[in-house]
Structures are given as C-alpha cells and as structure tokens.
JSON list of C-alpha atoms in Angstrom, two decimals:
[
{"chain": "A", "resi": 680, "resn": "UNK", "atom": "CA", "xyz": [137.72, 159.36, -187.68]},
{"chain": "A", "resi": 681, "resn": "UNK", "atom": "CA", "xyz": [134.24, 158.01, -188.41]},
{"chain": "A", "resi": 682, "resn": "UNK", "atom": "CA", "xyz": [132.08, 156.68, -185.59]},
{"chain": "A", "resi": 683, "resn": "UNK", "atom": "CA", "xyz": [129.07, 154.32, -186.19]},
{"chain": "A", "resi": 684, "resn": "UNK", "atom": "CA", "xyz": [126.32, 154.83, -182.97]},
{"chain": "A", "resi": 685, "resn": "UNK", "atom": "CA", "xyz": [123.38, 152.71, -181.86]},
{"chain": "A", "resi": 686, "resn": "UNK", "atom": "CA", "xyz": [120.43, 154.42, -182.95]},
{"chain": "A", "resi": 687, "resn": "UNK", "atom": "CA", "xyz": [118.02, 155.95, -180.29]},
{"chain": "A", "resi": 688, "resn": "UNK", "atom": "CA", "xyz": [115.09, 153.15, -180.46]},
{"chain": "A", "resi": 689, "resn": "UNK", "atom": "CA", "xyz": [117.87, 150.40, -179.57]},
{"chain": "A", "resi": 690, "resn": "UNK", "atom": "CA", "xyz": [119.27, 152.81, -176.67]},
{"chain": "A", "resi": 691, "resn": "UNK", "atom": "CA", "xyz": [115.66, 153.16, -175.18]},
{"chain": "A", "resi": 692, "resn": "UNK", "atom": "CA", "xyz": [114.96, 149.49, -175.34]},
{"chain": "A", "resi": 693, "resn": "UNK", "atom": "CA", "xyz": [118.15, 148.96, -173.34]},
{"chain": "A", "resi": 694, "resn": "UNK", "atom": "CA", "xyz": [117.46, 151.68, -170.57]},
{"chain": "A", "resi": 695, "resn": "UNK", "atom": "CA", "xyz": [114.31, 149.81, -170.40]},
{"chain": "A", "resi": 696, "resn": "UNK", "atom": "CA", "xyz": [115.85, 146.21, -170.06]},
{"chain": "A", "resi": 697, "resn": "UNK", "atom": "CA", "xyz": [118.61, 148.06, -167.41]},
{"chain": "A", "resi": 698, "resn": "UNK", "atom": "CA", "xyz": [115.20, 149.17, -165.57]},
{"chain": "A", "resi": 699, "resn": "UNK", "atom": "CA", "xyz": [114.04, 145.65, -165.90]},
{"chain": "A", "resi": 700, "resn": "UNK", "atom": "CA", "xyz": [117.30, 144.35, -164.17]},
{"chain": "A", "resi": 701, "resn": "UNK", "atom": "CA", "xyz": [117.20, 146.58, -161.61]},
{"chain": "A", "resi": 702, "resn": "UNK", "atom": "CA", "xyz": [113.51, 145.54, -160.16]},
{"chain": "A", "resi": 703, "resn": "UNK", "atom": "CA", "xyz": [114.69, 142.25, -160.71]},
{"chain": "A", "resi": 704, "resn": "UNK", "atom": "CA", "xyz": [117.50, 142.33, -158.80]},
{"chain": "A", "resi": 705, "resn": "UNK", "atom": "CA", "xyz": [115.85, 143.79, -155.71]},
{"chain": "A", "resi": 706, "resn": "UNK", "atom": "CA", "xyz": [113.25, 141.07, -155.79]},
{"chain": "A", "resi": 707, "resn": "UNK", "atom": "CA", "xyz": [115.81, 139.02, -156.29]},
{"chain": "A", "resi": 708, "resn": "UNK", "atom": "CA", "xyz": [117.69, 140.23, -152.97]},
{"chain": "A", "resi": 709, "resn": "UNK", "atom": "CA", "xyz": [114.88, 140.37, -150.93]},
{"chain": "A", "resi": 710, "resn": "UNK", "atom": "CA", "xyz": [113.84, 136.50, -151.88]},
{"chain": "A", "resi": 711, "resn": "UNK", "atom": "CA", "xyz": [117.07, 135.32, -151.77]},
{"chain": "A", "resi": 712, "resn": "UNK", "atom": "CA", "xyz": [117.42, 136.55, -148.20]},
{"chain": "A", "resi": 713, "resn": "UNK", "atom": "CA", "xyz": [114.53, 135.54, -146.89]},
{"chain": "A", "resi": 714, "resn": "UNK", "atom": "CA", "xyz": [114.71, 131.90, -148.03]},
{"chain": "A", "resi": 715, "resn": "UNK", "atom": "CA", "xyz": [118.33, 131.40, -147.24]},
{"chain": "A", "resi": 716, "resn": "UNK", "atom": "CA", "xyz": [118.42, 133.89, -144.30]},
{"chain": "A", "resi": 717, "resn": "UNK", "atom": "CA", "xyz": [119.34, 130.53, -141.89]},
{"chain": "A", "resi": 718, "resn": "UNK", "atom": "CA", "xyz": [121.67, 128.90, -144.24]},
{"chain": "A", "resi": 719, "resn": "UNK", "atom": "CA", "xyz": [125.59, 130.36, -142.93]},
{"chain": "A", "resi": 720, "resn": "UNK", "atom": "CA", "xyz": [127.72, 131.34, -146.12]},
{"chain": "A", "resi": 721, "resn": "UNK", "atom": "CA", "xyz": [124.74, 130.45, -148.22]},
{"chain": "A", "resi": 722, "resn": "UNK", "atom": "CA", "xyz": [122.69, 133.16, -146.65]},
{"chain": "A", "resi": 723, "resn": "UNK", "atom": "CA", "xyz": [124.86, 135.92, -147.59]},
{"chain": "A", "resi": 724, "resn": "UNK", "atom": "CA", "xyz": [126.16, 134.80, -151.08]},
{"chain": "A", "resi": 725, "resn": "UNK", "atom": "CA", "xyz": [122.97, 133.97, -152.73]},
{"chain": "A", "resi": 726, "resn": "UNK", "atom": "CA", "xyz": [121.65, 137.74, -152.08]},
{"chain": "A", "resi": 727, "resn": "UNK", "atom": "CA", "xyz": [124.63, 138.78, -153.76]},
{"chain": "A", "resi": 728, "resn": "UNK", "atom": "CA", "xyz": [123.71, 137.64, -156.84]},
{"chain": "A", "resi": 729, "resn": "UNK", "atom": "CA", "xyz": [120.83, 140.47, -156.65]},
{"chain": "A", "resi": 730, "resn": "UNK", "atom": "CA", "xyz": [122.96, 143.45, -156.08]},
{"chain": "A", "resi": 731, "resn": "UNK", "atom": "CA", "xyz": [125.00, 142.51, -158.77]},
{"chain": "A", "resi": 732, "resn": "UNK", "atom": "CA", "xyz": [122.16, 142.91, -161.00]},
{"chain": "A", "resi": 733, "resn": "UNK", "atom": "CA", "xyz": [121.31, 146.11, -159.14]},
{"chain": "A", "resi": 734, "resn": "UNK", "atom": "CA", "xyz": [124.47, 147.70, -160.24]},
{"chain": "A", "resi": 735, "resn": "UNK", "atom": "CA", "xyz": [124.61, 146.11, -164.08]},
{"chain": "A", "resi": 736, "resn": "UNK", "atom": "CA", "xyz": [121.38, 147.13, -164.34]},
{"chain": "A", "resi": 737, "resn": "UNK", "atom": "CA", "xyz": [122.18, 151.13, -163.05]},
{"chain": "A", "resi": 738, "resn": "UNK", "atom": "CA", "xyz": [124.68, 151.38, -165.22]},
{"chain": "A", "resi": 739, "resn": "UNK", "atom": "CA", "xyz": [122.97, 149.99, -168.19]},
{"chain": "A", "resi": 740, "resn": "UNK", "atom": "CA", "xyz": [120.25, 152.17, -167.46]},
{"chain": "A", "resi": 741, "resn": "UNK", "atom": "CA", "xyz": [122.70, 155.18, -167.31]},
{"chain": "A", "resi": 742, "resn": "UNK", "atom": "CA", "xyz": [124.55, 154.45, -170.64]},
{"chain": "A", "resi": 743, "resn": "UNK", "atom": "CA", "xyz": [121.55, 153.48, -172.69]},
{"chain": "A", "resi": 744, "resn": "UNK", "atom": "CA", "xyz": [119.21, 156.71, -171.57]},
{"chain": "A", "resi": 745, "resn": "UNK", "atom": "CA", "xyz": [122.44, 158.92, -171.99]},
{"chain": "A", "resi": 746, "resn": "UNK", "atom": "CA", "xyz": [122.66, 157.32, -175.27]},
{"chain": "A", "resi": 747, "resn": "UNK", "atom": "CA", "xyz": [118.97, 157.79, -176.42]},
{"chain": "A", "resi": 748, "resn": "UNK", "atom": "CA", "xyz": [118.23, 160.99, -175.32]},
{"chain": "A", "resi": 749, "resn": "UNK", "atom": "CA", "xyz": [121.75, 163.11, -175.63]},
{"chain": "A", "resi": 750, "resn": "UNK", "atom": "CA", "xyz": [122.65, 165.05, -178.67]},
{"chain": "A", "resi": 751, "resn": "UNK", "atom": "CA", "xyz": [126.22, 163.39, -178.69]},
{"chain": "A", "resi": 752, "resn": "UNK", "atom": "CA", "xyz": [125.96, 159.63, -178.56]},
{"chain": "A", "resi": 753, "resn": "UNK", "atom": "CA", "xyz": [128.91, 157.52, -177.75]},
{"chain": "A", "resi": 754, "resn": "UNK", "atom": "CA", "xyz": [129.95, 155.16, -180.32]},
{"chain": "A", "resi": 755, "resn": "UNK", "atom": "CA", "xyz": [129.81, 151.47, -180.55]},
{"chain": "A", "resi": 756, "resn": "UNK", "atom": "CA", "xyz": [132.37, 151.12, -183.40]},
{"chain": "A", "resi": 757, "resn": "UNK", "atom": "CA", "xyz": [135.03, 153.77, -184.51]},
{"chain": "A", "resi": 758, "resn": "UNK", "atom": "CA", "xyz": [135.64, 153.48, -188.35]},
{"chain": "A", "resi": 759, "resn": "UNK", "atom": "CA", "xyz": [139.46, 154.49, -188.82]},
{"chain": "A", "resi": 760, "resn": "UNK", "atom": "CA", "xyz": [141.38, 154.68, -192.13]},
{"chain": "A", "resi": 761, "resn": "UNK", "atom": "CA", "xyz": [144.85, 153.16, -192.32]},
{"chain": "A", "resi": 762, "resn": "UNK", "atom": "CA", "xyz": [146.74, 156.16, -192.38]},
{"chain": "A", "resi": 763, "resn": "UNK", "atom": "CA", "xyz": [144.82, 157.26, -188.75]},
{"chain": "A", "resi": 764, "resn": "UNK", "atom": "CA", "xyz": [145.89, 153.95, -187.44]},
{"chain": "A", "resi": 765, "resn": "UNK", "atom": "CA", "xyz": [147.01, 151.29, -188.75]},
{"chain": "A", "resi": 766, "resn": "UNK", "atom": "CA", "xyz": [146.09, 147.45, -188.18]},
{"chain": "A", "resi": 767, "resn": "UNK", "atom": "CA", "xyz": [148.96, 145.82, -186.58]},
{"chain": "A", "resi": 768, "resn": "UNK", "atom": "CA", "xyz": [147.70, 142.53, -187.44]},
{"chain": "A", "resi": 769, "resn": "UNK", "atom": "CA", "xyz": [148.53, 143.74, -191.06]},
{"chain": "A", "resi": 770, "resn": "UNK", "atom": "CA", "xyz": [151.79, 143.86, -190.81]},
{"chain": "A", "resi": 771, "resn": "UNK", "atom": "CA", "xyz": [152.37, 140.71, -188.96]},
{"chain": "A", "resi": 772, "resn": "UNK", "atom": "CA", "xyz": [149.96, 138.56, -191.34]},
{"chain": "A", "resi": 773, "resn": "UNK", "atom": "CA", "xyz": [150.97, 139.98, -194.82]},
{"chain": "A", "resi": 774, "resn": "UNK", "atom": "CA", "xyz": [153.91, 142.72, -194.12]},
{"chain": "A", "resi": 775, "resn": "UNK", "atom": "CA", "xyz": [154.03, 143.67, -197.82]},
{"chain": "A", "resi": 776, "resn": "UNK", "atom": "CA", "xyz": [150.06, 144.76, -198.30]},
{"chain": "A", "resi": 777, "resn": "UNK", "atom": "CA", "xyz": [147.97, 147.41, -196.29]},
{"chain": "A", "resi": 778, "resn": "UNK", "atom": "CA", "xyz": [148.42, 150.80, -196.06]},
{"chain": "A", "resi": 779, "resn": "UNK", "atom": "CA", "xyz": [152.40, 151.15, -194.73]},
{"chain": "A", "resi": 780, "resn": "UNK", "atom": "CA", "xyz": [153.78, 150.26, -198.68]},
{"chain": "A", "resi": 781, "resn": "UNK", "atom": "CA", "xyz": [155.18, 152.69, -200.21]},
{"chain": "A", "resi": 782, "resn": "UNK", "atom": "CA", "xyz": [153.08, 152.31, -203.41]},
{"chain": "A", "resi": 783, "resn": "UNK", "atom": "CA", "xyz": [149.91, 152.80, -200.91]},
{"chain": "A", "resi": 784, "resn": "UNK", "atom": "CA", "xyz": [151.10, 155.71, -199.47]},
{"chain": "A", "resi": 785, "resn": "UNK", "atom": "CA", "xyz": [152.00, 157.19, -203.00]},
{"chain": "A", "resi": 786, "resn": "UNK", "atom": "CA", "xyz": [148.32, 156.46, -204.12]},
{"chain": "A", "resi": 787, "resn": "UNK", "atom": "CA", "xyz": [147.04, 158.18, -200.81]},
{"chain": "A", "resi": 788, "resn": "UNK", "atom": "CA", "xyz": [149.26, 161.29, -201.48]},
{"chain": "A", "resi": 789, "resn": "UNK", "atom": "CA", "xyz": [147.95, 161.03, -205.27]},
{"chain": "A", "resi": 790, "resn": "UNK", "atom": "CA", "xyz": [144.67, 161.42, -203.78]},
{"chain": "A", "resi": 791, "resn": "UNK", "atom": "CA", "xyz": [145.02, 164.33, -201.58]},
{"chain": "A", "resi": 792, "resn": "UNK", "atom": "CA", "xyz": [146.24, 166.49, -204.27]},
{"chain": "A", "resi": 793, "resn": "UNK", "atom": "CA", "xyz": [143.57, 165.42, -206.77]},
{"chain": "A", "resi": 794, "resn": "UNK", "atom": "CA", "xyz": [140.94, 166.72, -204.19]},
{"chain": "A", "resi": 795, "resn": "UNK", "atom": "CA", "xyz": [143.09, 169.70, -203.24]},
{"chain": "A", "resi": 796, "resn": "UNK", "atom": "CA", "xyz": [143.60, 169.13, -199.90]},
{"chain": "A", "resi": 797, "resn": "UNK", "atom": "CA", "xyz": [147.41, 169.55, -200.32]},
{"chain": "A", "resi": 798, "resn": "UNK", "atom": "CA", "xyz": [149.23, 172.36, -202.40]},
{"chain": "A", "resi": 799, "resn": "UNK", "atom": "CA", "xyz": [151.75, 171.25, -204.71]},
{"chain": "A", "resi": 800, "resn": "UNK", "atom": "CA", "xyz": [154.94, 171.91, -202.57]},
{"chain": "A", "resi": 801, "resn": "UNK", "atom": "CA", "xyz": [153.38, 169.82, -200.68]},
{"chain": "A", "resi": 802, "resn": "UNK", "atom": "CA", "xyz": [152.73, 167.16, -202.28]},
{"chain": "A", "resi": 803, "resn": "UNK", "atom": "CA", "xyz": [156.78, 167.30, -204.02]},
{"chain": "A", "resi": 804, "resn": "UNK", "atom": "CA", "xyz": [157.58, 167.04, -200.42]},
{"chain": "A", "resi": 805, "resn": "UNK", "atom": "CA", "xyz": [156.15, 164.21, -199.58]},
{"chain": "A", "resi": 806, "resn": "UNK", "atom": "CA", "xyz": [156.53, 162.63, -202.17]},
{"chain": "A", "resi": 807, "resn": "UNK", "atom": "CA", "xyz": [160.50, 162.40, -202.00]},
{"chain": "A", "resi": 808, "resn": "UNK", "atom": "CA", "xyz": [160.10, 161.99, -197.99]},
{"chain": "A", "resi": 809, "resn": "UNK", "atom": "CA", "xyz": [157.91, 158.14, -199.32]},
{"chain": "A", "resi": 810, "resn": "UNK", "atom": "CA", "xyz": [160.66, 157.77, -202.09]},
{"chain": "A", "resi": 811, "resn": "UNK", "atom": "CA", "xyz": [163.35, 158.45, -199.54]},
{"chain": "A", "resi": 812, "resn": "UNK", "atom": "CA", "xyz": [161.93, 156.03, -197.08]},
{"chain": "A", "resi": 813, "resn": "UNK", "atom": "CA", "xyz": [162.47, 153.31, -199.56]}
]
C-alpha cells in the first residue's frame, strides 16, 4: 500500500494555527465570561464556545507537530491498488469493469510473472484457479 503525507512545512504551519486557536480560545473564555458572567444560561454557554477551541486547537497542535517533526508521518491519503482492496462502488456502478474480471485478473497475473515475482507453478496455478472461477 502506498501512502501520500503532508509535507513538513504544511504540518508546521498547522501546529502553528492549532497554537493560534488555543490563545484564542482562552481569550475567548475569559471575555466571554466576563461580559456574560450575569446573563443565566447565557453566561455559561457562551464560554463554552472557548474551550472548544481550547481542545481543537490541542489536538491540532498535537497531530500537526507529530506530523512535522517525526520520522514516520501519518498519512492523509492511502493509495491502494485494486487487488489490495477493491472499490465497491465499482462493482455496483459498472459490475463488468475494474479489477474483479477475470480478464483483469489474468493481465495482473501476466504481470507478476513478467517481473518475476511469481515462479511458474505458480503462475499455472493461478491461472486455472481465475479460469475455474469463470
């Protein structure tokens, strides 16, 4: 499986921004409070609005610097083949193309011997396991 990760500029910028929400939101507690302090459900909702920026803004923090300064990154996409796991909107929007035909599967095995990665028992195998599957 192939993974594509945000690079390590992007990552910094965001622990930065997470920083960013995190001051804000304890300014934005500590105003909130004090002008609403007197106002009853008011007073205690509007503050709330500040922690919750507290915490998005921890744990952006946390993923981002994680992501820019440790030698294994998490990924923001994972790249799989058809074979690894297959689209299951495939089969519903066009259930005779994608990788499950049997002529696709024939062209994968085709390619695994060519680059050797299979011996050639193998690949006989295989091959009448696809042709039996018809």
């Amino acid at each position: 499986m192939q993974s594509l990760k945000p690079g390590r500029g992007p990552s910094a910028l965001g622990a930065f921004g997470g920083i960013f929400a995190v001051l804000f939101g304890i300014f934005w507690t500590f105003m909130a409070f004090s002008i609403t302090r007197n106002i009853p459900i008011v007073g205690i909702v509007f503050p709330l609005f500040g922690v919750a920026f507290v915490i998005i803004g921890i744990v952006n923090v946390i993923y981002n610097f994680r992501n820019a300064t440790a030698r294994e990154r998490y990924s923001v996409i994972d790249i799989t083949t058809e074979s690894e796991e297959p689209d299951p909107l495939n089969r519903l929007v066009n259930p005779n193309q994608g990788g499950n035909t049997v002529e696709n599967k024939l062209r994968e095995l085709d390619g695994l011997r060519t680059k050797g990665l299979v011996s050639s028992a193998e690949y006989a195998a295989q091959r009448t396991r696809i042709l039996n599957s018809i």
